[in-house]
Short mmCIF file of C-alpha atoms and ligand atoms in Angstrom, two decimals:
data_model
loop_
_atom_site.label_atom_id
_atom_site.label_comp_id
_atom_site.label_asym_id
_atom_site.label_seq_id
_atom_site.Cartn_x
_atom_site.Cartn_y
_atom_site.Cartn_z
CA UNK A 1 0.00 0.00 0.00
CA UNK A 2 1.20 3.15 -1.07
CA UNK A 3 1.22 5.79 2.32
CA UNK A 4 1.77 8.98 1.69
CA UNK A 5 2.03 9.69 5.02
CA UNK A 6 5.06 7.18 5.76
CA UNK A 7 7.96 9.80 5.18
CA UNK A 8 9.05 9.18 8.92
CA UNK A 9 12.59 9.67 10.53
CA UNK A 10 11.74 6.48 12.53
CA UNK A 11 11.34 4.46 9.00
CA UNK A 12 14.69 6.22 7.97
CA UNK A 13 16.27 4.51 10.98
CA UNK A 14 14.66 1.60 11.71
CA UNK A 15 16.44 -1.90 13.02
CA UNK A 16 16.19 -4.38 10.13
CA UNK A 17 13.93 -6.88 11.25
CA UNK A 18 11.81 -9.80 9.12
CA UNK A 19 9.34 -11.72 10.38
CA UNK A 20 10.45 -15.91 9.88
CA UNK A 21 6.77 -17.48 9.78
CA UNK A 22 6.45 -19.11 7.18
CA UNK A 23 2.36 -20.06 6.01
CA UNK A 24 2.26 -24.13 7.57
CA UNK A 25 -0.01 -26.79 6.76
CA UNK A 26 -1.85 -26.32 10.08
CA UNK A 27 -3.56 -23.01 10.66
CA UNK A 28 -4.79 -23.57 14.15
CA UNK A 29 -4.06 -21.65 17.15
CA UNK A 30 -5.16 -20.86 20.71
CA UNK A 31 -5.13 -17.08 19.90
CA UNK A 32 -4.88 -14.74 16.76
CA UNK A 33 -4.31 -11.11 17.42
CA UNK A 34 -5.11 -8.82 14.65
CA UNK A 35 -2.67 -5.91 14.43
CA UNK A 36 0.62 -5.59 14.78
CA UNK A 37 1.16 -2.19 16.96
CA UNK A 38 1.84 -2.02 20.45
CA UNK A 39 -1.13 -3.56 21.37
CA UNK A 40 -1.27 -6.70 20.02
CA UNK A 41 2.48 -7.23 19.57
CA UNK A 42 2.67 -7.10 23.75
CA UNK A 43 -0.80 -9.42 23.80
CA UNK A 44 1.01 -11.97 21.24
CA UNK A 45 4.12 -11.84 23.75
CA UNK A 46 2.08 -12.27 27.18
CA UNK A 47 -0.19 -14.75 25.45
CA UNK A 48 3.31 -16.68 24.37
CA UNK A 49 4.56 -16.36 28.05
CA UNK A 50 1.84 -17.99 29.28
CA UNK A 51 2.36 -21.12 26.92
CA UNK A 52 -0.50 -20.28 24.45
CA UNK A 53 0.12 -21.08 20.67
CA UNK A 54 -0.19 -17.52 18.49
CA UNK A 55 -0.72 -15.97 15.49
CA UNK A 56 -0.71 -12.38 14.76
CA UNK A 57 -1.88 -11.42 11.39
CA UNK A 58 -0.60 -7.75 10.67
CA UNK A 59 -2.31 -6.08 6.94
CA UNK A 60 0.96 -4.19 6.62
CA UNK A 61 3.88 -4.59 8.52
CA UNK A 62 4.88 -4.34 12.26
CA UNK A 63 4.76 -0.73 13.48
CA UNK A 64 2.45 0.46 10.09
CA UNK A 65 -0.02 2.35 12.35
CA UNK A 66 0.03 4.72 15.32
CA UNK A 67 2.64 2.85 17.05
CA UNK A 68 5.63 2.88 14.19
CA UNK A 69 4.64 7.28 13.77
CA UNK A 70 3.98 8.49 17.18
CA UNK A 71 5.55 11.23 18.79
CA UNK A 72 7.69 8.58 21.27
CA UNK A 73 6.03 10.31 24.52
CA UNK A 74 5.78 8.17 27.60
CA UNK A 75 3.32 10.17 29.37
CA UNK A 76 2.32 8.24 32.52
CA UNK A 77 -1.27 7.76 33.23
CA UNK A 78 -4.43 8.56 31.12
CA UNK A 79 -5.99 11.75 29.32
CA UNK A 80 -7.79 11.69 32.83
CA UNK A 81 -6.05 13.29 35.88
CA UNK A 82 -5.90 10.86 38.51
CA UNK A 83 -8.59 13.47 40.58
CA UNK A 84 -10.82 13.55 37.89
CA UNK A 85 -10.50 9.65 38.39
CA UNK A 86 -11.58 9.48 41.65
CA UNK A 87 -14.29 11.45 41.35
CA UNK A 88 -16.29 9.83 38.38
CA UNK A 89 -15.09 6.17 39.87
CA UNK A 90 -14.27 6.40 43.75
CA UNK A 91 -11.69 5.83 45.51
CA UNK A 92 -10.94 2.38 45.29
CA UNK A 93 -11.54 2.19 41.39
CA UNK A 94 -9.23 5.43 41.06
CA UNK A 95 -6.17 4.27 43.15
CA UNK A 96 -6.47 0.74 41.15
CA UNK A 97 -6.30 2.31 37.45
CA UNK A 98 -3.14 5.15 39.43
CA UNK A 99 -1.81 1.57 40.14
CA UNK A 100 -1.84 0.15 36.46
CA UNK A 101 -1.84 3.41 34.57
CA UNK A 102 0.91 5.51 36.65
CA UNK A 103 3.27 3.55 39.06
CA UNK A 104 3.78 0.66 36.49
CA UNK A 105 5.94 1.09 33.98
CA UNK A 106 5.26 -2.34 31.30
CA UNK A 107 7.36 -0.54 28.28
CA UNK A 108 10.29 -0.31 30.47
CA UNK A 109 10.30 -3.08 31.65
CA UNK A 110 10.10 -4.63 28.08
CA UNK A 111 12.71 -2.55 27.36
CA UNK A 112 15.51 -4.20 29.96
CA UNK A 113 13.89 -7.29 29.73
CA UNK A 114 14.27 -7.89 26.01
CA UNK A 115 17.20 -5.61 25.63
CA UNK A 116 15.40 -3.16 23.49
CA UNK A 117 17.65 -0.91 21.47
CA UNK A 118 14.65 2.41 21.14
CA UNK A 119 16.42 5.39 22.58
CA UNK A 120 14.91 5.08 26.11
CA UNK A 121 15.09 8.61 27.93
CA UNK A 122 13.57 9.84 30.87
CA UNK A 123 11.48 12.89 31.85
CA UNK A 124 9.13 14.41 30.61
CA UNK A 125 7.45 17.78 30.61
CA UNK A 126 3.59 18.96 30.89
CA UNK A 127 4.15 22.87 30.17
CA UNK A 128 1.35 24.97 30.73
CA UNK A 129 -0.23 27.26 28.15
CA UNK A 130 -2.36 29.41 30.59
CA UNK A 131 -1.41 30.81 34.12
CA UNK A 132 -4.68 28.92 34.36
CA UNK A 133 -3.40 25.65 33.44
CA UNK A 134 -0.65 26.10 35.71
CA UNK A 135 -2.45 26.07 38.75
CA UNK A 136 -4.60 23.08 38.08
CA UNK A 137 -1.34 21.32 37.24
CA UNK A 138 0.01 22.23 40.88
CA UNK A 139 -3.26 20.78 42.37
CA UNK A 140 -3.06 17.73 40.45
CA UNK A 141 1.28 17.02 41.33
CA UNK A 142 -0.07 17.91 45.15
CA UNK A 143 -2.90 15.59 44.59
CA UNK A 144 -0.64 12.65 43.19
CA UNK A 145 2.11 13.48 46.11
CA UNK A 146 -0.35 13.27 49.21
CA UNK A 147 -2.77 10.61 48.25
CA UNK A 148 0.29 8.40 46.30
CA UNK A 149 3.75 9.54 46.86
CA UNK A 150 3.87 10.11 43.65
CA UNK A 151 6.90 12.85 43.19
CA UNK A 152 6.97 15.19 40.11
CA UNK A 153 8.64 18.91 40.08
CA UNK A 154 6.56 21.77 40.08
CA UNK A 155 8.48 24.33 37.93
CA UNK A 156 7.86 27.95 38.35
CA UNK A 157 7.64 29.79 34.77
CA UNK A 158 11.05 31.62 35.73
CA UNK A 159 12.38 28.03 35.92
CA UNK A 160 11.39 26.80 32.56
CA UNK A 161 14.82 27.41 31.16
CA UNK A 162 16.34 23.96 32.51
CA UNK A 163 14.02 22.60 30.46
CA UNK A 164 12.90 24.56 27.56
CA UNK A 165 14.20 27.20 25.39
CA UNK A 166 11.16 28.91 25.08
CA UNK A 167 9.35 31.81 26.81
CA UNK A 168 5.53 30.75 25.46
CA UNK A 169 4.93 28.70 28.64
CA UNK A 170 3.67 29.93 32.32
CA UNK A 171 5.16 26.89 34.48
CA UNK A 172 4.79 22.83 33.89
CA UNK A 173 5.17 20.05 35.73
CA UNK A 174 7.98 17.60 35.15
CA UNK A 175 7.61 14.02 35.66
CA UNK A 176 10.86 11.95 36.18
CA UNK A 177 8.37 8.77 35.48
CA UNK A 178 7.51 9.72 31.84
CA UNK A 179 10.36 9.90 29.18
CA UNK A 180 10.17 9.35 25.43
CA UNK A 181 11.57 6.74 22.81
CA UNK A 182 11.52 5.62 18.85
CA UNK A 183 8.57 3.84 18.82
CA UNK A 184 9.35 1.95 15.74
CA UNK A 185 12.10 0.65 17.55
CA UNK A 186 10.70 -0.54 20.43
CA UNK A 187 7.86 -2.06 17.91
CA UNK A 188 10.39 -4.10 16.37
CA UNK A 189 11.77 -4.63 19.54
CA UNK A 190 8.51 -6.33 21.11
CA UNK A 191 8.02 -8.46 17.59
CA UNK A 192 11.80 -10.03 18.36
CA UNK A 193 10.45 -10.41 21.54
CA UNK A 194 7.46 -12.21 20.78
CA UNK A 195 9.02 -14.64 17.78
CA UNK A 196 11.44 -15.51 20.37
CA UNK A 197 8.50 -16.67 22.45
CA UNK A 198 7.08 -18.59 19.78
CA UNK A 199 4.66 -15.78 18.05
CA UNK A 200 4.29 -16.14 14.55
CA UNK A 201 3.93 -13.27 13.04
CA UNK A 202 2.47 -12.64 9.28
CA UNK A 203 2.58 -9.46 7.76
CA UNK A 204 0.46 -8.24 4.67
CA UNK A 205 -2.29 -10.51 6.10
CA UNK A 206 -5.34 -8.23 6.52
CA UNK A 207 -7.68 -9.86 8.64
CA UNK A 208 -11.54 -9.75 6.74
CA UNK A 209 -13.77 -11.68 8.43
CA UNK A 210 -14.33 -13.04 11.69
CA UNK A 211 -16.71 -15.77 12.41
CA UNK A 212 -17.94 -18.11 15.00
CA UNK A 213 -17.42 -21.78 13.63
CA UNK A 214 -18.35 -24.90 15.56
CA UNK A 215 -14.78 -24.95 17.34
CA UNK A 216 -14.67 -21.57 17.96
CA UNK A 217 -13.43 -18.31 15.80
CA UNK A 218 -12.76 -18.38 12.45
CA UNK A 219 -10.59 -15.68 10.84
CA UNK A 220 -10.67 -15.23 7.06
CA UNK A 221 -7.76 -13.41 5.51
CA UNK A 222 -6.84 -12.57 2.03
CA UNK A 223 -4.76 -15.62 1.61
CA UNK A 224 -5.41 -18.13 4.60
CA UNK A 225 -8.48 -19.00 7.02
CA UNK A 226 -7.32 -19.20 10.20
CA UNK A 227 -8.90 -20.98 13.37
CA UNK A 228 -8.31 -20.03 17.11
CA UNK A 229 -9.82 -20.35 20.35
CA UNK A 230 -9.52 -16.76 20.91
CA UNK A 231 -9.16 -13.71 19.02
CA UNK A 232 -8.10 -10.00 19.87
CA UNK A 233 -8.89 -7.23 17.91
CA UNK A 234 -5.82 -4.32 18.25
CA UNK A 235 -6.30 -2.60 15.26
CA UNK A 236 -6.86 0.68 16.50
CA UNK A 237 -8.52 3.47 13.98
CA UNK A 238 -9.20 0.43 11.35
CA UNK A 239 -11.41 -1.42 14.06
CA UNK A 240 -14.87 -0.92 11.97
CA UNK A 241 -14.17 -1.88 9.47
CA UNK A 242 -13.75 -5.29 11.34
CA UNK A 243 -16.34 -4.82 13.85
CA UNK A 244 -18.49 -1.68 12.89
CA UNK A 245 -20.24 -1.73 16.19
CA UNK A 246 -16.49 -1.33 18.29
CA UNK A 247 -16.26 0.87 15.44
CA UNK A 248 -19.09 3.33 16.97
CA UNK A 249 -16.45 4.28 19.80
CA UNK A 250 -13.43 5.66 18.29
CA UNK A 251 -13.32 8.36 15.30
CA UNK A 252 -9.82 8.90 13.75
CA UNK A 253 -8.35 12.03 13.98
CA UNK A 254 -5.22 13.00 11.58
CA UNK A 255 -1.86 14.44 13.48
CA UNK A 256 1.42 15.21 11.80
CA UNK A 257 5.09 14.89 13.15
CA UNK A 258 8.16 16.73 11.72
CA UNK A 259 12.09 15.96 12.45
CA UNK A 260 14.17 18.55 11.69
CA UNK A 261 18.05 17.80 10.54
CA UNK A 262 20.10 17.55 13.37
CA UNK A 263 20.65 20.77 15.22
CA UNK A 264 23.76 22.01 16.58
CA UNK A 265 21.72 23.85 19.42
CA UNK A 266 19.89 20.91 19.90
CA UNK A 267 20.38 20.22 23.55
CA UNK A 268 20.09 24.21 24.22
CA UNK A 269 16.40 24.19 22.94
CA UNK A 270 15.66 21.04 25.72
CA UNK A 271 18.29 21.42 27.94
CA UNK A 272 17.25 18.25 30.40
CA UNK A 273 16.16 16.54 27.14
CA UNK A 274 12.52 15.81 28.60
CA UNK A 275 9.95 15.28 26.35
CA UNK A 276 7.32 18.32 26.17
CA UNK A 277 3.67 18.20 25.48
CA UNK A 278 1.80 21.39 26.34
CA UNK A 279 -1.73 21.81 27.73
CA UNK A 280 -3.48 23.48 24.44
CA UNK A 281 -6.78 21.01 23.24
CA UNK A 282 -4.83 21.10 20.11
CA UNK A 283 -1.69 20.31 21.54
CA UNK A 284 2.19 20.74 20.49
CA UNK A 285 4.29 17.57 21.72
CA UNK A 286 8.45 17.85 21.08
CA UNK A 287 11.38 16.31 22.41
CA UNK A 288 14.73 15.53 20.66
CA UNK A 289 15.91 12.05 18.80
CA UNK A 290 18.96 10.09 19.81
CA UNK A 291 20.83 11.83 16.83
CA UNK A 292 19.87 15.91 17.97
CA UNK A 293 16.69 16.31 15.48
CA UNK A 294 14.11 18.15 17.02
CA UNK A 295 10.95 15.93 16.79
CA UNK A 296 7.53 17.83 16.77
CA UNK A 297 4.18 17.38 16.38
CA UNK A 298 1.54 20.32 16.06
CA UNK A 299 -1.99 20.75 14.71
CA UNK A 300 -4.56 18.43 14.49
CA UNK A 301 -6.32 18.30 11.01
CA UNK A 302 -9.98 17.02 10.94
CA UNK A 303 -9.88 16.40 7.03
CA UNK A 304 -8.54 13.16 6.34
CA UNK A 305 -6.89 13.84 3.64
CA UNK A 306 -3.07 14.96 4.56
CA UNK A 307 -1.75 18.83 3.72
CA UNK A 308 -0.18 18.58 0.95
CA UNK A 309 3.21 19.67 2.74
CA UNK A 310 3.36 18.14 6.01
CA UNK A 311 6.53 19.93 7.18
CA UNK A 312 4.71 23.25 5.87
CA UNK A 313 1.83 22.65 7.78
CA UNK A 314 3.90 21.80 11.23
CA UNK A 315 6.53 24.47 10.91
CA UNK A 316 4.36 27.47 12.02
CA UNK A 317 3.23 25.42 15.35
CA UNK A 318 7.19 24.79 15.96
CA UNK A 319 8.49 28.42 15.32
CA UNK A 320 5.86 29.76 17.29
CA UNK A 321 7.89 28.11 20.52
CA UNK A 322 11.06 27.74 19.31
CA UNK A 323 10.89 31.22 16.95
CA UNK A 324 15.09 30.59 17.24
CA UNK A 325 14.67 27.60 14.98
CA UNK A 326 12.01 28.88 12.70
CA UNK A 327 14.00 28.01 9.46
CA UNK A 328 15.41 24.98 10.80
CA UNK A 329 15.67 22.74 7.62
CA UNK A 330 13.26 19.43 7.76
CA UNK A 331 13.63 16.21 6.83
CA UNK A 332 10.70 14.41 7.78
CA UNK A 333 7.38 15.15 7.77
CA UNK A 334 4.62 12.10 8.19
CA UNK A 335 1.54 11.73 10.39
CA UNK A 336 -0.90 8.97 11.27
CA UNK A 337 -4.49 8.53 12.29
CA UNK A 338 -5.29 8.59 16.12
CA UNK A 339 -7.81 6.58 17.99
CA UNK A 340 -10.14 9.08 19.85
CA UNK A 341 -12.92 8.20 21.99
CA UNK A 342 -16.03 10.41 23.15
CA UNK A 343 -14.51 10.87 26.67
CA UNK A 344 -11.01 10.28 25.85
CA UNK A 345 -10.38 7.18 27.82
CA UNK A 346 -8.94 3.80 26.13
CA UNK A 347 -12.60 1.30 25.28
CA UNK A 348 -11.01 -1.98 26.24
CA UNK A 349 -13.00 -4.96 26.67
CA UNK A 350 -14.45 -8.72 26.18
CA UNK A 351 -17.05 -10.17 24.00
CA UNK A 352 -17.43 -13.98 24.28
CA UNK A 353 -14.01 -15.16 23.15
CA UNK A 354 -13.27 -11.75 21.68
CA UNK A 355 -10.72 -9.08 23.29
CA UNK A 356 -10.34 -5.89 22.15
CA UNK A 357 -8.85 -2.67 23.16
CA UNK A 358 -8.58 0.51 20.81
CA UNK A 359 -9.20 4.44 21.16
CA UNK A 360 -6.18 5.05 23.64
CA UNK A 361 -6.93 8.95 22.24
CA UNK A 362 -3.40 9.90 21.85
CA UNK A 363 -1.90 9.15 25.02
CA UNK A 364 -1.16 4.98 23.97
CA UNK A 365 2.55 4.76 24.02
CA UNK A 366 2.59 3.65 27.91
CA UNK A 367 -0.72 1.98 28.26
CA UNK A 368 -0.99 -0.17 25.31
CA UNK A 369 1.78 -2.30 26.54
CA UNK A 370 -0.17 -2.49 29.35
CA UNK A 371 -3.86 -3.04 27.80
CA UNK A 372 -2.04 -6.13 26.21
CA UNK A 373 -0.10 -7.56 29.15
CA UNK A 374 -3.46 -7.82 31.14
CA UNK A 375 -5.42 -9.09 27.89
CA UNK A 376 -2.69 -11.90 28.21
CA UNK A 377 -3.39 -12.36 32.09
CA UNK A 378 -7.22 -12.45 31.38
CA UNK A 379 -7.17 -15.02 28.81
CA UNK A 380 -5.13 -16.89 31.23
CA UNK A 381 -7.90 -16.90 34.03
CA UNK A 382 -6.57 -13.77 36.24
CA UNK A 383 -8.79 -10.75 34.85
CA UNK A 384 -8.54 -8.91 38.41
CA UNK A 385 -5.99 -6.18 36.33
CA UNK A 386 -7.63 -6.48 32.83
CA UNK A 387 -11.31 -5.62 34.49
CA UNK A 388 -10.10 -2.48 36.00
CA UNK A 389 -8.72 -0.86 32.86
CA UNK A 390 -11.77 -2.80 30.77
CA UNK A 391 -14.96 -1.49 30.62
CA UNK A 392 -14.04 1.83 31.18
CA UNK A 393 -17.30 4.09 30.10
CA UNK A 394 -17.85 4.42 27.05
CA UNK A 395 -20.16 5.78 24.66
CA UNK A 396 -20.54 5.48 21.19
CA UNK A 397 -20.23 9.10 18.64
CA UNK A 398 -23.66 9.40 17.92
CA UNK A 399 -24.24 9.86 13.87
CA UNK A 400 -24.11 6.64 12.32
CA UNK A 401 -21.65 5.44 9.74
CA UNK A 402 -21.61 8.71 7.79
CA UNK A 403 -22.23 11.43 10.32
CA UNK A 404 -19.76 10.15 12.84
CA UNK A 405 -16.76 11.75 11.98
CA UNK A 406 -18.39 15.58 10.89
CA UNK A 407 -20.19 15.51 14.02
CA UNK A 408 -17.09 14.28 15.83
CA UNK A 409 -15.31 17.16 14.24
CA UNK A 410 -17.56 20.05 15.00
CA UNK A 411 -17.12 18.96 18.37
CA UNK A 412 -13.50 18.91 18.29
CA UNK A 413 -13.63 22.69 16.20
CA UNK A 414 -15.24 24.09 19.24
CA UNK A 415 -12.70 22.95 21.64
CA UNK A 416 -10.36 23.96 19.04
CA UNK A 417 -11.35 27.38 19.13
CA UNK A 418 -12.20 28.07 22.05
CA UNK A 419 -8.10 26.96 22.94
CA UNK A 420 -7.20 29.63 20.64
CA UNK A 421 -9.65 32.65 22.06
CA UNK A 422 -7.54 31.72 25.37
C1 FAD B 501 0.97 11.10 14.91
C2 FAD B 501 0.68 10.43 16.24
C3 FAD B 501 1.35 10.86 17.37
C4 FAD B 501 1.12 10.22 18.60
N1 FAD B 501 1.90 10.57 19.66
C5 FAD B 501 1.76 9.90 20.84
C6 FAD B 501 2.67 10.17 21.90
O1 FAD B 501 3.62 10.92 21.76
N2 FAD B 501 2.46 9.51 23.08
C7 FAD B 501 1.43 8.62 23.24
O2 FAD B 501 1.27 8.09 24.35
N3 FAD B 501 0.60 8.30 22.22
C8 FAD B 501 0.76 8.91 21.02
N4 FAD B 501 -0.04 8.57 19.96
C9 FAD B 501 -1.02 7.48 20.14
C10 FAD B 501 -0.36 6.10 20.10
O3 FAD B 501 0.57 6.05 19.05
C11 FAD B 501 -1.44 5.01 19.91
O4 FAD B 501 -2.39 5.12 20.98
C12 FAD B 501 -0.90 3.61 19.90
O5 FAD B 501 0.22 3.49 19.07
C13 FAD B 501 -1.99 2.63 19.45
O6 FAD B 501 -1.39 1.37 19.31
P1 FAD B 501 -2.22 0.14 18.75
O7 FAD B 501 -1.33 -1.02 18.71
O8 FAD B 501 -3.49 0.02 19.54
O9 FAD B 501 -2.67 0.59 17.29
P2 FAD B 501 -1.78 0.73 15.96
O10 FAD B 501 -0.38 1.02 16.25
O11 FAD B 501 -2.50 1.70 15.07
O12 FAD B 501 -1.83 -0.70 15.33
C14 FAD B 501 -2.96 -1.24 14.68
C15 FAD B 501 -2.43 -2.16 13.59
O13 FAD B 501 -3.51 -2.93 13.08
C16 FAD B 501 -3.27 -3.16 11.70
N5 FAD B 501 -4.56 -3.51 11.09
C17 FAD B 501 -5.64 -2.73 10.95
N6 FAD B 501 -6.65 -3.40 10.37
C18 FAD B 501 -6.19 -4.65 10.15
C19 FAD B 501 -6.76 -5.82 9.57
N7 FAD B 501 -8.03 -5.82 9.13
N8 FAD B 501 -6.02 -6.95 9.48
C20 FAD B 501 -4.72 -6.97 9.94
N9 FAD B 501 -4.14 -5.87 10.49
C21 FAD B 501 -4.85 -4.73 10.60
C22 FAD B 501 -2.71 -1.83 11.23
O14 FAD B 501 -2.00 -1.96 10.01
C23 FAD B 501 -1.84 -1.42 12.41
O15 FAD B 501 -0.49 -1.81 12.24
C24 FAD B 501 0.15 9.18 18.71
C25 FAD B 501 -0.53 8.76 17.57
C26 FAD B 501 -0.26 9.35 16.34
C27 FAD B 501 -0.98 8.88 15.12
#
């Protein structure tokens, strides 16, 4: 498939990797994930771990969707604040998901268990937009330090300059937890991972059908018909067209990522070489690759269709915080679809022998690894961690097929707008 959107400094520099399956005579496993991103690579390797035979069927190749193009941030947690948490849920619901979703840490733990070669780095930086913002980022870091011990820096806006070149931004809140990576890499890294448990991985194997048969799930692909006890669904934006009812959760929203060439004031502009996301709706993410490129993403575009210039498009977003680099040459510009659900939180859940888990709305780099570690542990009878994150509220956009995605986008315009009217 031609992608005009693949132009990406993490496909410039990816490990060489191949997947070894080869098609077999018997097509019958215990489990068949669809999609090979973070998800479902990290269900394929827990489902291995625990001794069940699997397949994972991938339409493109490993990393193809939001996981190989994302902007690497490791933002612990979810788009909720853990207060807002506890007030929709309770207590006891809240401090489980601050459990999963902020003091574990399931990519790094990949990462030294596997030996993962991504660029790990740590830190990373919330940097407020509005003197408003600020404060209600210095409730939430004295919220997370009383009720958890959970330790983050509160830094003043005169203190900004250990951590960002840029005078745009009233305070933040840095988070030694978070950090940032390639995430192509560590995609690659988690298929190695999960071949080496015994995963066999097809790419350019999109999944069409799935059907009940008298043994259990049938999964018809272009080339093969599969059978499996057990199937899970991680294919993220491209879920309807699987399953158009999961498909009623999640619209796909467009966001592009530049790389600059490598800067020689690289580690000037990011000083503690955090990652940055700021606290616009529409927000501008950036943090700096292993080889001194600054790495930024910037404007959300609710068109499907891509600008025609991608790095045109981003660079205004960049030189309005960095106006030092406004010329900065580019090299890449590329940008991917992201999963976004009606209130923002990840739908993850079980239907008969069916697991899926989709709409992570931007913020998937951490918990994905996670959604598919506990799909793993529920399929192997322990669910007490999978039915905390699963089932999650959730509502479906309301529109149908065809008026999903405009009415999904005049609700995003307002928000939009309203960010820019302060
Ligand atoms: C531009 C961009 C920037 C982002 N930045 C960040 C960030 O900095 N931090 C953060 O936390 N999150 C970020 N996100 C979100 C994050 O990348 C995603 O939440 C996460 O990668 C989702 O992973 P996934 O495995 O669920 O889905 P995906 O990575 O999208 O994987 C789904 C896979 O399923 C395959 N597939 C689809 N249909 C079929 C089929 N029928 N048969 C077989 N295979 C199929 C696709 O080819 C794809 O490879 C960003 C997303 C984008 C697009």
């Amino acid at each position: 498939m031609t992608d005009p959107l693949a132009n990406s400094y993490y496909a410039a520099t990816a490990h060489r990797w191949r997947p070894a399956y080869a098609m077999g005579e018997d097509l019958s496993f215990d489990v068949a994930v669809i999609g090979g991103g973070f998800t479902g690579l990290s269900a394929a390797l827990a489902c291995a771990e625990r001794g069940f035979s699997v397949i994972l069927l991938e339409r493109e190749h490993v990393g193809f969707g939001a996981s190989g193009r994302n902007g690497g941030q490791l933002i612990p947690g979810l788009r909720w604040s853990a207060s807002e948490l506890k007030a929709e849920f309770g207590r006891d619901r809240a401090d489980a998901l601050f459990d999963l979703c902020w003091r574990a840490n399931p990519v790094k733990a990949r990462i030294e268990k596997h030996g993962i070669d991504c660029d790990l780095k740590t830190g990373h930086l919330e940097a407020a937009w509005t003197p408003k913002d600020f404060d209600a980022m210095k409730r939430e870091a004295e919220f997370l330090a009383t009720r958890f011990a959970y330790q983050s820096d509160v830094v003043a806006k005169n203190d900004m300059g250990a951590h960002i070149a840029s005078l745009l931004y009233h305070g933040g809140i840095h988070d030694p937890h978070g950090g940032h990576f390639h995430p192509l890499n560590y995609a690659i890294g988690l298929a190695r991972a999960a071949q080496a448990a015994g995963v066999c991985i097809w790419e350019h194997q999109r999944v069409c059908r799935i059907t009940d048969t008298p043994g259990g799930l049938g999964i018809m692909t272009d080339q093969a018909n599969i059978a499996a006890r057990y199937v899970i669904d991680a294919t993220d934006s491209w879920i309807g067209d699987l399953e158009p009812d999961l498909g009623r959760y999640t619209v796909p929203i467009m966001n592009y990522n530049i790389a600059t060439a490598p800067l020689a004031n690289a580690d000037a502009l990011l000083p503690s070489d955090a990652a940055v996301a700021d606290s616009r709706f529409v927000l501008n993410y950036f943090r700096l690759s292993a080889d001194k490129r600054l790495i930024f993403g910037g404007g959300e575009r609710y068109s499907q269709t891509p600008p025609r210039d991608i790095a045109a498009f981003v660079r205004p977003f960049m030189a309005e915080v960095f106006p030092q680099i406004a010329d900065a040459p580019i090299d890449y510009g590329w940008g991917g679809a992201v999963a976004v659900t009606i209130n923002r939180l990840p739908h993850i859940g079980r239907r008969g022998n069916v697991f899926y888990a989709h709409g992570f709305s931007g913020h998937g780099a951490l918990v994905t690894t996670l959604a598919g570690e506990l799909i793993g542990e529920a399929m192997a009878g322990t669910a007490e961690r999978f039915d905390v994150l699963a089932n999650l509220p959730s509502k479906p956009f309301p529109g149908g097929k065809w008026l999903r995605q405009p009415l999904a986008t005049l609700g995003l315009l307002y928000y939009a707008v309203r960010d820019k009217l302060g």
